[in-house]
PDB file of C-alpha atoms in Angstrom:
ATOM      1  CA  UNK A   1      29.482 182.860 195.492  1.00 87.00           C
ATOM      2  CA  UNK A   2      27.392 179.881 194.742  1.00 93.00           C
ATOM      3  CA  UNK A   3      23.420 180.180 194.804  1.00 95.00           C
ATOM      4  CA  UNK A   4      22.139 178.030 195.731  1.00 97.00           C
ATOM      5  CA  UNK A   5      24.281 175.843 198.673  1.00 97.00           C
ATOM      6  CA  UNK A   6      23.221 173.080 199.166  1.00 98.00           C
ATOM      7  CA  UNK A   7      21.681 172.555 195.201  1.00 98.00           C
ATOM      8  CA  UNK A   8      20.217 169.945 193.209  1.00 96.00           C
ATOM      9  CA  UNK A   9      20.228 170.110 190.073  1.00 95.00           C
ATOM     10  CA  UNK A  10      22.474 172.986 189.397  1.00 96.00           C
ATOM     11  CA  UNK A  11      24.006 175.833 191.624  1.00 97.00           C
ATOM     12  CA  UNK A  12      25.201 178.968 189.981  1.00 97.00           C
ATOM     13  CA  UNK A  13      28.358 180.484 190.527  1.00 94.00           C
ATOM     14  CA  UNK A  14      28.473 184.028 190.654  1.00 93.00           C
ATOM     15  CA  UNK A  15      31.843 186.245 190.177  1.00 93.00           C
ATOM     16  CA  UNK A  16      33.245 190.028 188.885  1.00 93.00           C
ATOM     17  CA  UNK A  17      36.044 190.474 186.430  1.00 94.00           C
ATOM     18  CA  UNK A  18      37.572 193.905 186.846  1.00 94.00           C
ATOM     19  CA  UNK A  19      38.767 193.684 183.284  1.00 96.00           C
ATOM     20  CA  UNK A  20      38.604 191.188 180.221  1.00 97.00           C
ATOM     21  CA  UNK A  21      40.585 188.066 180.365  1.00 97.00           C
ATOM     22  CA  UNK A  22      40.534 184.575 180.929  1.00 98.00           C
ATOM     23  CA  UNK A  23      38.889 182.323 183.189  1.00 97.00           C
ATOM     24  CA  UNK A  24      39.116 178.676 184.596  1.00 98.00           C
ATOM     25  CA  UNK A  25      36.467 176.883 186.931  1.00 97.00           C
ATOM     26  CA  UNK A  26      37.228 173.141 188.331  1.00 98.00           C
ATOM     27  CA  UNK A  27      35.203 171.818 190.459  1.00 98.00           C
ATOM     28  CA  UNK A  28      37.303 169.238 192.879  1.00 98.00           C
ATOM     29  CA  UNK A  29      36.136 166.176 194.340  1.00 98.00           C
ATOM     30  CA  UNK A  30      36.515 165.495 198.073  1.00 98.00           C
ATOM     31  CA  UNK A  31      39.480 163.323 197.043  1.00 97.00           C
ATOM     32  CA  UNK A  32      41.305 166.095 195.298  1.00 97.00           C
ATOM     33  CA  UNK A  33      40.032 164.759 191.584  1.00 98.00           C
ATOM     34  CA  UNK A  34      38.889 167.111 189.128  1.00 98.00           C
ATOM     35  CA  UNK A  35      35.515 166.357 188.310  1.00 98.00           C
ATOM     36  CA  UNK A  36      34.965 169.593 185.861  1.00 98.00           C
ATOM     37  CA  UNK A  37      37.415 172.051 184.359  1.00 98.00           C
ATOM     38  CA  UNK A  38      35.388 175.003 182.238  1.00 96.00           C
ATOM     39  CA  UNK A  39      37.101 177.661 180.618  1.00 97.00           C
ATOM     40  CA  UNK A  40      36.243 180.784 179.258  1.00 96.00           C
ATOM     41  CA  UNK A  41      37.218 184.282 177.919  1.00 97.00           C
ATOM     42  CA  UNK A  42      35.215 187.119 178.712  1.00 94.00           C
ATOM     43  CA  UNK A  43      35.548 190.622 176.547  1.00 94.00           C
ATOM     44  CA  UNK A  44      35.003 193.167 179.234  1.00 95.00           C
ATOM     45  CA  UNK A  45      34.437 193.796 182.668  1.00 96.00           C
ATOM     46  CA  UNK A  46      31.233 193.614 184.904  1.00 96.00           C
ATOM     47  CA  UNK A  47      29.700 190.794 186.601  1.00 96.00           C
ATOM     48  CA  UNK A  48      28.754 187.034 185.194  1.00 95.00           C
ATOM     49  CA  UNK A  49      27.923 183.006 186.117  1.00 94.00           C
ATOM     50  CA  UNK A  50      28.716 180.025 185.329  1.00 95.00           C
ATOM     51  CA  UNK A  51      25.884 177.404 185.746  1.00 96.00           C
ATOM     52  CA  UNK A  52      27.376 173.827 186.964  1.00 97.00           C
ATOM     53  CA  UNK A  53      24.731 171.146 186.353  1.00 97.00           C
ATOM     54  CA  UNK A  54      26.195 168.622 188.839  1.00 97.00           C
ATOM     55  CA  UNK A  55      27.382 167.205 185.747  1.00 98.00           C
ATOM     56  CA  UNK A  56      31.255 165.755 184.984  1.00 98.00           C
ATOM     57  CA  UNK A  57      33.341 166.605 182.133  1.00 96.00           C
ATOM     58  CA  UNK A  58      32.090 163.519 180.641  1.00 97.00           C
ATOM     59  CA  UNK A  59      28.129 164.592 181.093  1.00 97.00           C
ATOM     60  CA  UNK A  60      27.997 162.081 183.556  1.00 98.00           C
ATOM     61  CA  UNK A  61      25.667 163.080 187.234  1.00 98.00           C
ATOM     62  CA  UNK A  62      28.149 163.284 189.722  1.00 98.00           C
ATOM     63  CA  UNK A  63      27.229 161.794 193.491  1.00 98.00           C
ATOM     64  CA  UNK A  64      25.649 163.454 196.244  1.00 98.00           C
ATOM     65  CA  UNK A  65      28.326 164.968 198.129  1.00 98.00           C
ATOM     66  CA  UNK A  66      30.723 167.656 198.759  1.00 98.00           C
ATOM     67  CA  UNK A  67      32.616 169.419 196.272  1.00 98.00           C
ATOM     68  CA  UNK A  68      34.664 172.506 195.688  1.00 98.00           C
ATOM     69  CA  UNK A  69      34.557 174.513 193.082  1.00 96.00           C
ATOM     70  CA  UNK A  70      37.726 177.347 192.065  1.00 97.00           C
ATOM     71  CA  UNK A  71      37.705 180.027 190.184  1.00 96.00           C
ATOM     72  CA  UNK A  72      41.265 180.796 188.250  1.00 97.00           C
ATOM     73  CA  UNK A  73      41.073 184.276 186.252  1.00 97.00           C
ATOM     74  CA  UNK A  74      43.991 186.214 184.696  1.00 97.00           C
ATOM     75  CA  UNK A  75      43.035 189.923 183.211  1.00 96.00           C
ATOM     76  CA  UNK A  76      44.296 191.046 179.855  1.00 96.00           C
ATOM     77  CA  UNK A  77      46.867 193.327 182.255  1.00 95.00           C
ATOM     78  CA  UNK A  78      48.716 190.168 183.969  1.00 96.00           C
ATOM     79  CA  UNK A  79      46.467 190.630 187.220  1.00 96.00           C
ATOM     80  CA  UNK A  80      45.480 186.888 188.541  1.00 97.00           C
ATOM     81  CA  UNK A  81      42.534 186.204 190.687  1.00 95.00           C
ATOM     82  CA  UNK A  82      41.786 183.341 192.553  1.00 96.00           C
ATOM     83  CA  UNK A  83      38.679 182.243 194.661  1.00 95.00           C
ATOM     84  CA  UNK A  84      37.046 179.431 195.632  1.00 95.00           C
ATOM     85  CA  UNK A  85      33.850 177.607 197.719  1.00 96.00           C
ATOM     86  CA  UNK A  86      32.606 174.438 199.033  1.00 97.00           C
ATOM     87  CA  UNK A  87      29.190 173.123 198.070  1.00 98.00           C
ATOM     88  CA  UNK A  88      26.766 170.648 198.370  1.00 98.00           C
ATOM     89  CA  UNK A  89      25.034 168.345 195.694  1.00 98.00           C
ATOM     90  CA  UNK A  90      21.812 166.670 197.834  1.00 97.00           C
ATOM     91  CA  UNK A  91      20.248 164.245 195.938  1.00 90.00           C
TER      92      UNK A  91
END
């Protein structure tokens, strides 16, 4: 889950890998465009965030508005996870 919703400057998004393995966030534009990708690998299970600055991939402040942000995750055993959450950037 994201905390907090609405947010300005950053919201952090909160998840649990049941076992080590990889992990994608992209956070999606109201018109479908990806306005962050973020990947990571994490080395064992438990619980972690990932702190999205209303920032593009380009370090560039994205608008006020309404985005979504997914969550892609595949464990070392082949096991895929997906989730994912509107939120709001007020300005």
């Amino acid at each position: 889950a994201a905390y907090p919703n609405p947010f300005n400057p950053e919201t952090q998004v909160r998840y649990t890998m049941p076992a080590a393995g990889d992990v994608v966030f992209t956070i999606v534009n109201t018109n479908g465009q990806i306005v962050r990708r973020h990947a990571e690998s994490i080395t064992q299970a438990g619980a972690f965030h990932w702190l999205w600055n209303g920032r593009d991939t380009a370090g560039n402040a994205v608008a006020s508005g309404v985005y979504f942000w997914q969550i892609s995750a595949r464990t070392v055993d082949g096991k895929q996870y997906f989730r994912n959450q509107k939120v709001t950037l007020m300005k």
